[in-house]
Amino acid sequence: MVYGTLVGVRVLLVEDERRLAGLVRDGLSGEGFAVDVAHDGRDGLWMATENPYDVIVLDVMLPRMNGYTVCARLREAGNWTPIMMLTAKDGVYDEAEALDTGADDYLSKPFSYVVLLARLRALVRRGGRERPVSITVGDLVLDPAGLRCRRGEVEIALTPKEFAVLHGLARRAGEVVSKSELLAQAWDFTYDGDPNIVEVYISALRRKIDQPFGRSSLITVRGAGYRLEAT
C-alpha cells in the first residue's frame, strides 16, 4: 500500500451514518486489520469499555449519547485509548470542545480517506502500544509497516488477511494462540461466520511460509490453537 498500513491495529468506529461507517469499515478491513462499528454513543461507550482498542474514531453527533460525553466518560474512567473525533465542517467550536473533553485529534467532515489513514497512523504511533519495525521468528521476517514477509532473502507474497493471521502468531511466537484470538485479531468483534475460516488461512500460510522451504514452523496444537516456532 502506498500510504502505509495499520495491520494488527484494532479500531473502534462510532458513527451513526451507516453508509459512511460501512465505507470506512470496508476500507480499513481491506488493509488487513479488524474494525468494530457502533452506531450510537451508548453502544460505543460500552464497546470501548469492554474491549481493548488501539484507536477510537468517534463522531460528535450521535444518538443516545454524543461523542463529547463518550470521550469524557472514557477519560474519567482512566481509559486513554487514542481518540479521533469527527466534527462538522468548519466546526471550530466542535474542534475546541473535542480537544477539551480529552480527544487526541479531530477530523472535519467531509474528509479524505487518505488523510484519515495518515491521522490514524500518527495516533497509533503516538499513543498505542509499541510496535517493532519488524518481527523476526527464526529466519522469517515480517514488516508490519510495509505489509511484507520474507523467509531469509526470499520475499513471500501474502494477502492482507493472511498477513494479519501470521502477524497475530508472530507477535506471540512460541506461544499457543487460540482460534478465537486469531479471529479477534484478523477479523473483527462482530464476525459471526464459520470460525473454521482460520484453518483455511493456516493451511494457506503453510503452503507459502513452510512447504517451499522444507520447514514446519506453523504448528497445530490440537484442541488449543496454533503456535509459530523459530526453525
Short mmCIF file of N, CA, C and O in Angstrom, two decimals, residues 95-212:
data_model
loop_
_atom_site.label_atom_id
_atom_site.label_comp_id
_atom_site.label_asym_id
_atom_site.label_seq_id
_atom_site.Cartn_x
_atom_site.Cartn_y
_atom_site.Cartn_z
N GLU A 95 -14.35 21.45 17.26
CA GLU A 95 -12.95 21.03 17.37
C GLU A 95 -12.38 21.39 18.73
O GLU A 95 -11.68 20.58 19.36
N ALA A 96 -12.68 22.59 19.22
CA ALA A 96 -12.18 23.01 20.52
C ALA A 96 -12.76 22.14 21.63
O ALA A 96 -12.03 21.70 22.54
N GLU A 97 -14.06 21.87 21.56
CA GLU A 97 -14.68 21.05 22.60
C GLU A 97 -14.17 19.62 22.55
O GLU A 97 -14.01 18.97 23.58
N ALA A 98 -13.91 19.12 21.34
CA ALA A 98 -13.37 17.77 21.21
C ALA A 98 -12.05 17.65 21.97
O ALA A 98 -11.83 16.70 22.73
N LEU A 99 -11.17 18.61 21.78
CA LEU A 99 -9.88 18.58 22.47
C LEU A 99 -10.05 18.80 23.96
O LEU A 99 -9.36 18.18 24.79
N ASP A 100 -10.98 19.67 24.35
CA ASP A 100 -11.20 19.96 25.77
C ASP A 100 -11.74 18.75 26.52
O ASP A 100 -11.49 18.60 27.72
N THR A 101 -12.51 17.89 25.84
CA THR A 101 -13.08 16.73 26.52
C THR A 101 -12.12 15.54 26.54
O THR A 101 -12.44 14.49 27.11
N GLY A 102 -10.93 15.69 25.90
CA GLY A 102 -9.93 14.63 26.01
C GLY A 102 -9.58 13.92 24.73
O GLY A 102 -8.80 12.97 24.74
N ALA A 103 -10.13 14.37 23.58
CA ALA A 103 -9.77 13.75 22.31
C ALA A 103 -8.32 14.10 21.96
O ALA A 103 -7.80 15.14 22.37
N ASP A 104 -7.69 13.21 21.20
CA ASP A 104 -6.29 13.42 20.81
C ASP A 104 -6.18 14.14 19.47
O ASP A 104 -5.15 14.77 19.19
N ASP A 105 -7.21 14.03 18.63
CA ASP A 105 -7.17 14.65 17.32
C ASP A 105 -8.60 14.78 16.82
O ASP A 105 -9.54 14.22 17.41
N TYR A 106 -8.79 15.53 15.76
CA TYR A 106 -10.11 15.67 15.15
C TYR A 106 -9.96 15.74 13.65
O TYR A 106 -8.89 16.06 13.12
N LEU A 107 -11.05 15.42 12.96
CA LEU A 107 -11.08 15.48 11.50
C LEU A 107 -12.45 15.99 11.10
O LEU A 107 -13.47 15.48 11.58
N SER A 108 -12.49 17.02 10.27
CA SER A 108 -13.75 17.62 9.86
C SER A 108 -14.36 16.87 8.68
O SER A 108 -13.67 16.48 7.75
N LYS A 109 -15.67 16.69 8.73
CA LYS A 109 -16.40 16.09 7.62
C LYS A 109 -16.70 17.14 6.56
O LYS A 109 -16.97 18.29 6.92
N PRO A 110 -16.69 16.80 5.28
CA PRO A 110 -16.27 15.52 4.71
C PRO A 110 -14.75 15.42 4.71
O PRO A 110 -14.06 16.43 4.60
N PHE A 111 -14.24 14.21 4.87
CA PHE A 111 -12.80 14.05 4.98
C PHE A 111 -12.27 13.10 3.91
O PHE A 111 -13.01 12.30 3.35
N SER A 112 -10.99 13.20 3.64
CA SER A 112 -10.31 12.31 2.70
C SER A 112 -9.93 11.03 3.42
O SER A 112 -9.40 11.06 4.53
N TYR A 113 -10.19 9.89 2.76
CA TYR A 113 -9.81 8.60 3.35
C TYR A 113 -8.31 8.51 3.56
O TYR A 113 -7.84 7.98 4.57
N VAL A 114 -7.53 9.08 2.64
CA VAL A 114 -6.07 9.06 2.77
C VAL A 114 -5.63 9.83 4.01
O VAL A 114 -4.75 9.41 4.76
N VAL A 115 -6.28 10.98 4.26
CA VAL A 115 -5.95 11.78 5.45
C VAL A 115 -6.35 11.02 6.71
O VAL A 115 -5.63 11.04 7.71
N LEU A 116 -7.51 10.37 6.68
CA LEU A 116 -7.93 9.57 7.83
C LEU A 116 -6.89 8.52 8.18
O LEU A 116 -6.51 8.37 9.35
N LEU A 117 -6.39 7.80 7.17
CA LEU A 117 -5.36 6.78 7.41
C LEU A 117 -4.11 7.40 8.02
O LEU A 117 -3.53 6.86 8.96
N ALA A 118 -3.69 8.54 7.47
CA ALA A 118 -2.47 9.19 7.97
C ALA A 118 -2.65 9.62 9.43
O ALA A 118 -1.74 9.45 10.26
N ARG A 119 -3.81 10.16 9.75
CA ARG A 119 -4.08 10.59 11.13
C ARG A 119 -4.12 9.39 12.07
O ARG A 119 -3.62 9.46 13.20
N LEU A 120 -4.72 8.30 11.63
CA LEU A 120 -4.79 7.10 12.46
C LEU A 120 -3.39 6.55 12.72
O LEU A 120 -3.06 6.15 13.84
N ARG A 121 -2.55 6.53 11.69
CA ARG A 121 -1.17 6.06 11.87
C ARG A 121 -0.45 6.92 12.90
O ARG A 121 0.26 6.42 13.76
N ALA A 122 -0.65 8.23 12.82
CA ALA A 122 0.01 9.13 13.75
C ALA A 122 -0.46 8.88 15.18
O ALA A 122 0.34 8.88 16.13
N LEU A 123 -1.76 8.65 15.37
CA LEU A 123 -2.29 8.39 16.71
C LEU A 123 -1.74 7.09 17.28
O LEU A 123 -1.40 7.02 18.46
N VAL A 124 -1.68 6.06 16.44
CA VAL A 124 -1.16 4.78 16.91
C VAL A 124 0.31 4.90 17.31
O VAL A 124 0.73 4.38 18.34
N ARG A 125 1.08 5.60 16.50
CA ARG A 125 2.50 5.80 16.84
C ARG A 125 2.65 6.58 18.13
O ARG A 125 3.51 6.29 18.95
N ARG A 126 1.78 7.54 18.32
CA ARG A 126 1.92 8.43 19.47
C ARG A 126 1.38 7.82 20.76
O ARG A 126 1.96 7.99 21.83
N GLY A 127 0.25 7.09 20.62
CA GLY A 127 -0.40 6.67 21.85
C GLY A 127 -0.62 5.18 22.00
O GLY A 127 -1.01 4.74 23.07
N GLY A 128 -0.40 4.40 20.94
CA GLY A 128 -0.63 2.96 21.04
C GLY A 128 0.57 2.26 21.63
O GLY A 128 1.60 2.86 21.91
N ARG A 129 0.37 0.96 21.84
CA ARG A 129 1.48 0.19 22.35
C ARG A 129 2.60 0.13 21.30
O ARG A 129 2.33 0.25 20.10
N GLU A 130 3.81 -0.05 21.75
CA GLU A 130 4.93 -0.03 20.83
C GLU A 130 4.86 -1.19 19.84
O GLU A 130 4.48 -2.30 20.19
N ARG A 131 5.22 -0.90 18.61
CA ARG A 131 5.28 -1.92 17.58
C ARG A 131 6.65 -1.91 16.94
O ARG A 131 7.12 -0.85 16.52
N PRO A 132 7.32 -3.04 16.90
CA PRO A 132 8.65 -3.05 16.29
C PRO A 132 8.58 -2.77 14.80
O PRO A 132 7.56 -3.00 14.16
N VAL A 133 9.68 -2.27 14.26
CA VAL A 133 9.75 -2.02 12.83
C VAL A 133 9.56 -3.33 12.08
O VAL A 133 8.91 -3.39 11.06
N SER A 134 10.14 -4.42 12.60
CA SER A 134 9.95 -5.74 12.00
C SER A 134 9.88 -6.78 13.11
O SER A 134 10.33 -6.54 14.23
N ILE A 135 9.29 -7.91 12.79
CA ILE A 135 9.19 -9.03 13.73
C ILE A 135 9.95 -10.20 13.12
O ILE A 135 9.68 -10.58 11.97
N THR A 136 10.87 -10.77 13.86
CA THR A 136 11.69 -11.86 13.37
C THR A 136 11.44 -13.13 14.17
O THR A 136 11.52 -13.12 15.40
N VAL A 137 11.11 -14.20 13.49
CA VAL A 137 10.92 -15.51 14.11
C VAL A 137 11.81 -16.48 13.33
O VAL A 137 11.45 -16.93 12.24
N GLY A 138 12.98 -16.79 13.87
CA GLY A 138 13.96 -17.56 13.11
C GLY A 138 14.40 -16.73 11.91
O GLY A 138 14.82 -15.59 12.06
N ASP A 139 14.28 -17.31 10.71
CA ASP A 139 14.63 -16.54 9.51
C ASP A 139 13.39 -15.99 8.80
O ASP A 139 13.46 -15.53 7.66
N LEU A 140 12.24 -16.06 9.50
CA LEU A 140 11.01 -15.48 8.98
C LEU A 140 10.90 -14.05 9.50
O LEU A 140 10.94 -13.81 10.70
N VAL A 141 10.78 -13.11 8.58
CA VAL A 141 10.75 -11.70 8.95
C VAL A 141 9.47 -11.05 8.44
O VAL A 141 9.14 -11.15 7.25
N LEU A 142 8.74 -10.38 9.34
CA LEU A 142 7.52 -9.66 8.97
C LEU A 142 7.76 -8.16 9.13
O LEU A 142 8.32 -7.72 10.14
N ASP A 143 7.33 -7.42 8.14
CA ASP A 143 7.41 -5.96 8.17
C ASP A 143 5.99 -5.41 8.21
O ASP A 143 5.36 -5.24 7.16
N PRO A 144 5.43 -5.13 9.42
CA PRO A 144 4.04 -4.66 9.50
C PRO A 144 3.80 -3.34 8.77
O PRO A 144 2.74 -3.13 8.20
N ALA A 145 4.79 -2.46 8.79
CA ALA A 145 4.61 -1.17 8.14
C ALA A 145 4.50 -1.30 6.64
O ALA A 145 3.76 -0.56 5.99
N GLY A 146 5.21 -2.26 6.07
CA GLY A 146 5.20 -2.44 4.62
C GLY A 146 4.35 -3.58 4.15
O GLY A 146 4.25 -3.83 2.94
N LEU A 147 3.72 -4.30 5.09
CA LEU A 147 2.87 -5.45 4.76
C LEU A 147 3.67 -6.46 3.93
O LEU A 147 3.19 -6.98 2.92
N ARG A 148 4.90 -6.72 4.37
CA ARG A 148 5.79 -7.60 3.62
C ARG A 148 6.29 -8.73 4.52
O ARG A 148 6.38 -8.59 5.74
N CYS A 149 6.61 -9.85 3.86
CA CYS A 149 7.09 -11.03 4.58
C CYS A 149 8.19 -11.68 3.75
O CYS A 149 8.12 -11.70 2.52
N ARG A 150 9.21 -12.19 4.44
CA ARG A 150 10.25 -12.93 3.72
C ARG A 150 10.78 -14.05 4.61
O ARG A 150 10.73 -13.97 5.84
N ARG A 151 11.26 -15.09 3.95
CA ARG A 151 11.94 -16.21 4.63
C ARG A 151 13.38 -16.13 4.15
O ARG A 151 13.65 -16.35 2.97
N GLY A 152 14.30 -15.77 5.04
CA GLY A 152 15.66 -15.50 4.61
C GLY A 152 15.65 -14.31 3.67
O GLY A 152 15.19 -13.23 4.02
N GLU A 153 16.14 -14.51 2.46
CA GLU A 153 16.16 -13.43 1.47
C GLU A 153 15.03 -13.55 0.45
O GLU A 153 14.95 -12.77 -0.49
N VAL A 154 14.15 -14.53 0.65
CA VAL A 154 13.08 -14.79 -0.32
C VAL A 154 11.80 -14.08 0.11
O VAL A 154 11.26 -14.35 1.19
N GLU A 155 11.32 -13.19 -0.74
CA GLU A 155 10.06 -12.49 -0.47
C GLU A 155 8.88 -13.45 -0.63
O GLU A 155 8.87 -14.26 -1.56
N ILE A 156 7.91 -13.33 0.27
CA ILE A 156 6.72 -14.18 0.22
C ILE A 156 5.50 -13.27 0.08
O ILE A 156 5.27 -12.40 0.92
N ALA A 157 4.73 -13.48 -0.98
CA ALA A 157 3.53 -12.66 -1.22
C ALA A 157 2.37 -13.18 -0.38
O ALA A 157 1.99 -14.35 -0.49
N LEU A 158 1.82 -12.32 0.48
CA LEU A 158 0.68 -12.67 1.31
C LEU A 158 -0.46 -11.69 1.06
O LEU A 158 -0.23 -10.51 0.79
N THR A 159 -1.70 -12.19 1.17
CA THR A 159 -2.84 -11.29 1.13
C THR A 159 -2.90 -10.54 2.46
O THR A 159 -2.30 -10.98 3.45
N PRO A 160 -3.63 -9.41 2.52
CA PRO A 160 -3.75 -8.69 3.80
C PRO A 160 -4.27 -9.57 4.94
O PRO A 160 -3.78 -9.49 6.07
N LYS A 161 -5.24 -10.43 4.65
CA LYS A 161 -5.79 -11.29 5.72
C LYS A 161 -4.78 -12.35 6.15
O LYS A 161 -4.65 -12.65 7.34
N GLU A 162 -4.07 -12.93 5.20
CA GLU A 162 -3.02 -13.89 5.55
C GLU A 162 -1.97 -13.22 6.42
O GLU A 162 -1.51 -13.80 7.41
N PHE A 163 -1.59 -12.00 6.06
CA PHE A 163 -0.59 -11.29 6.84
C PHE A 163 -1.12 -11.02 8.25
O PHE A 163 -0.38 -11.15 9.23
N ALA A 164 -2.39 -10.64 8.37
CA ALA A 164 -2.95 -10.36 9.69
C ALA A 164 -2.93 -11.59 10.59
O ALA A 164 -2.62 -11.50 11.78
N VAL A 165 -3.25 -12.76 10.03
CA VAL A 165 -3.21 -14.00 10.82
C VAL A 165 -1.78 -14.32 11.23
O VAL A 165 -1.50 -14.62 12.39
N LEU A 166 -0.86 -14.23 10.28
CA LEU A 166 0.55 -14.51 10.59
C LEU A 166 1.10 -13.50 11.58
O LEU A 166 1.87 -13.86 12.49
N HIS A 167 0.71 -12.25 11.45
CA HIS A 167 1.14 -11.20 12.38
C HIS A 167 0.68 -11.52 13.80
O HIS A 167 1.43 -11.36 14.77
N GLY A 168 -0.57 -12.00 13.94
CA GLY A 168 -1.07 -12.36 15.26
C GLY A 168 -0.29 -13.49 15.90
O GLY A 168 -0.10 -13.52 17.12
N LEU A 169 0.20 -14.41 15.07
CA LEU A 169 1.01 -15.52 15.58
C LEU A 169 2.44 -15.07 15.87
O LEU A 169 3.03 -15.45 16.88
N ALA A 170 3.00 -14.25 14.98
CA ALA A 170 4.39 -13.83 15.13
C ALA A 170 4.60 -12.95 16.35
O ALA A 170 5.66 -12.99 17.00
N ARG A 171 3.60 -12.14 16.68
CA ARG A 171 3.73 -11.27 17.86
C ARG A 171 3.83 -12.08 19.14
O ARG A 171 4.32 -11.60 20.15
N ARG A 172 3.35 -13.32 19.09
CA ARG A 172 3.40 -14.20 20.26
C ARG A 172 4.13 -15.50 19.91
O ARG A 172 3.72 -16.58 20.32
N ALA A 173 5.19 -15.37 19.16
CA ALA A 173 5.95 -16.54 18.71
C ALA A 173 6.34 -17.42 19.89
O ALA A 173 6.76 -16.93 20.95
N GLY A 174 6.16 -18.73 19.70
CA GLY A 174 6.47 -19.68 20.77
C GLY A 174 5.31 -19.95 21.70
O GLY A 174 5.35 -20.88 22.51
N GLU A 175 4.24 -19.13 21.61
CA GLU A 175 3.05 -19.31 22.45
C GLU A 175 1.91 -19.90 21.63
O GLU A 175 1.87 -19.73 20.41
N VAL A 176 1.00 -20.56 22.31
CA VAL A 176 -0.19 -21.06 21.64
C VAL A 176 -1.21 -19.93 21.55
O VAL A 176 -1.54 -19.28 22.54
N VAL A 177 -1.69 -19.68 20.33
CA VAL A 177 -2.70 -18.64 20.08
C VAL A 177 -3.98 -19.35 19.65
O VAL A 177 -3.98 -20.13 18.69
N SER A 178 -5.06 -19.11 20.37
CA SER A 178 -6.31 -19.82 20.08
C SER A 178 -6.97 -19.30 18.81
O SER A 178 -6.68 -18.20 18.33
N LYS A 179 -7.88 -20.12 18.28
CA LYS A 179 -8.62 -19.73 17.09
C LYS A 179 -9.43 -18.46 17.33
O LYS A 179 -9.49 -17.57 16.48
N SER A 180 -10.05 -18.35 18.51
CA SER A 180 -10.85 -17.16 18.82
C SER A 180 -9.97 -15.92 18.90
O SER A 180 -10.39 -14.83 18.49
N GLU A 181 -8.76 -16.05 19.39
CA GLU A 181 -7.85 -14.90 19.45
C GLU A 181 -7.45 -14.45 18.05
O GLU A 181 -7.34 -13.24 17.78
N LEU A 182 -7.23 -15.40 17.15
CA LEU A 182 -6.88 -15.05 15.78
C LEU A 182 -8.06 -14.41 15.06
O LEU A 182 -7.88 -13.48 14.27
N LEU A 183 -9.27 -14.88 15.36
CA LEU A 183 -10.46 -14.25 14.77
C LEU A 183 -10.57 -12.80 15.21
O LEU A 183 -10.86 -11.91 14.41
N ALA A 184 -10.34 -12.55 16.51
CA ALA A 184 -10.42 -11.18 17.02
C ALA A 184 -9.34 -10.31 16.43
O ALA A 184 -9.54 -9.11 16.19
N GLN A 185 -8.17 -10.90 16.19
CA GLN A 185 -7.03 -10.15 15.67
C GLN A 185 -7.22 -9.81 14.19
O GLN A 185 -6.98 -8.67 13.78
N ALA A 186 -7.65 -10.78 13.41
CA ALA A 186 -7.63 -10.61 11.96
C ALA A 186 -8.99 -10.29 11.35
O ALA A 186 -9.06 -9.81 10.22
N TRP A 187 -10.07 -10.58 12.06
CA TRP A 187 -11.40 -10.26 11.55
C TRP A 187 -11.95 -9.12 12.39
O TRP A 187 -11.40 -8.05 12.42
N ASP A 188 -13.02 -9.30 13.11
CA ASP A 188 -13.49 -8.23 13.99
C ASP A 188 -14.41 -8.78 15.05
O ASP A 188 -14.77 -9.95 15.07
N PHE A 189 -14.81 -7.89 15.95
CA PHE A 189 -15.59 -8.26 17.13
C PHE A 189 -16.92 -8.89 16.77
O PHE A 189 -17.43 -9.76 17.48
N THR A 190 -17.52 -8.45 15.66
CA THR A 190 -18.86 -8.90 15.30
C THR A 190 -18.86 -10.06 14.31
O THR A 190 -19.92 -10.46 13.85
N TYR A 191 -17.71 -10.62 13.97
CA TYR A 191 -17.66 -11.70 13.00
C TYR A 191 -18.46 -12.90 13.50
O TYR A 191 -18.23 -13.41 14.59
N ASP A 192 -19.44 -13.32 12.70
CA ASP A 192 -20.28 -14.44 13.12
C ASP A 192 -20.30 -15.54 12.06
O ASP A 192 -21.21 -16.36 12.02
N GLY A 193 -19.28 -15.55 11.21
CA GLY A 193 -19.17 -16.61 10.21
C GLY A 193 -18.58 -17.87 10.81
O GLY A 193 -18.46 -18.03 12.02
N ASP A 194 -18.18 -18.77 9.95
CA ASP A 194 -17.63 -20.05 10.37
C ASP A 194 -16.22 -19.83 10.95
O ASP A 194 -15.33 -19.36 10.24
N PRO A 195 -16.01 -20.16 12.23
CA PRO A 195 -14.67 -19.97 12.83
C PRO A 195 -13.60 -20.83 12.17
O PRO A 195 -12.40 -20.56 12.32
N ASN A 196 -14.03 -21.87 11.43
CA ASN A 196 -13.05 -22.71 10.75
C ASN A 196 -12.35 -22.00 9.60
O ASN A 196 -11.43 -22.55 8.99
N ILE A 197 -12.78 -20.75 9.31
CA ILE A 197 -12.07 -19.96 8.30
C ILE A 197 -10.61 -19.79 8.69
O ILE A 197 -9.74 -19.67 7.84
N VAL A 198 -10.34 -19.82 10.01
CA VAL A 198 -8.95 -19.71 10.47
C VAL A 198 -8.12 -20.85 9.92
O VAL A 198 -6.98 -20.66 9.48
N GLU A 199 -8.67 -22.07 9.91
CA GLU A 199 -7.94 -23.23 9.41
C GLU A 199 -7.59 -23.07 7.93
O GLU A 199 -6.52 -23.50 7.49
N VAL A 200 -8.49 -22.44 7.18
CA VAL A 200 -8.24 -22.20 5.76
C VAL A 200 -7.00 -21.32 5.59
O VAL A 200 -6.13 -21.60 4.76
N TYR A 201 -6.92 -20.28 6.40
CA TYR A 201 -5.78 -19.36 6.28
C TYR A 201 -4.50 -19.98 6.83
O TYR A 201 -3.41 -19.70 6.32
N ILE A 202 -4.61 -20.80 7.85
CA ILE A 202 -3.43 -21.50 8.37
C ILE A 202 -2.86 -22.42 7.28
O ILE A 202 -1.64 -22.46 7.05
N SER A 203 -3.74 -23.13 6.59
CA SER A 203 -3.28 -24.01 5.50
C SER A 203 -2.62 -23.21 4.39
O SER A 203 -1.58 -23.61 3.85
N ALA A 204 -3.21 -22.08 4.06
CA ALA A 204 -2.64 -21.23 3.01
C ALA A 204 -1.26 -20.71 3.43
O ALA A 204 -0.32 -20.67 2.62
N LEU A 205 -1.13 -20.34 4.70
CA LEU A 205 0.16 -19.86 5.19
C LEU A 205 1.22 -20.96 5.15
O LEU A 205 2.38 -20.70 4.78
N ARG A 206 0.84 -22.17 5.52
CA ARG A 206 1.81 -23.27 5.47
C ARG A 206 2.33 -23.48 4.05
O ARG A 206 3.51 -23.76 3.85
N ARG A 207 1.42 -23.34 3.08
CA ARG A 207 1.83 -23.54 1.68
C ARG A 207 2.80 -22.44 1.23
O ARG A 207 3.55 -22.63 0.26
N LYS A 208 2.78 -21.32 1.92
CA LYS A 208 3.62 -20.20 1.50
C LYS A 208 4.89 -20.04 2.33
O LYS A 208 5.96 -19.78 1.78
N ILE A 209 4.77 -20.17 3.66
CA ILE A 209 5.94 -19.87 4.50
C ILE A 209 6.72 -21.11 4.93
O ILE A 209 7.87 -20.98 5.37
N ASP A 210 6.12 -22.29 4.79
CA ASP A 210 6.79 -23.51 5.26
C ASP A 210 7.16 -24.48 4.13
O ASP A 210 8.32 -24.81 3.93
N GLN A 211 6.16 -24.97 3.41
CA GLN A 211 6.38 -26.05 2.46
C GLN A 211 7.46 -25.76 1.41
O GLN A 211 8.30 -26.63 1.16
N PRO A 212 7.50 -24.56 0.81
CA PRO A 212 8.55 -24.32 -0.20
C PRO A 212 9.96 -24.32 0.38
O PRO A 212 10.93 -24.47 -0.37
#
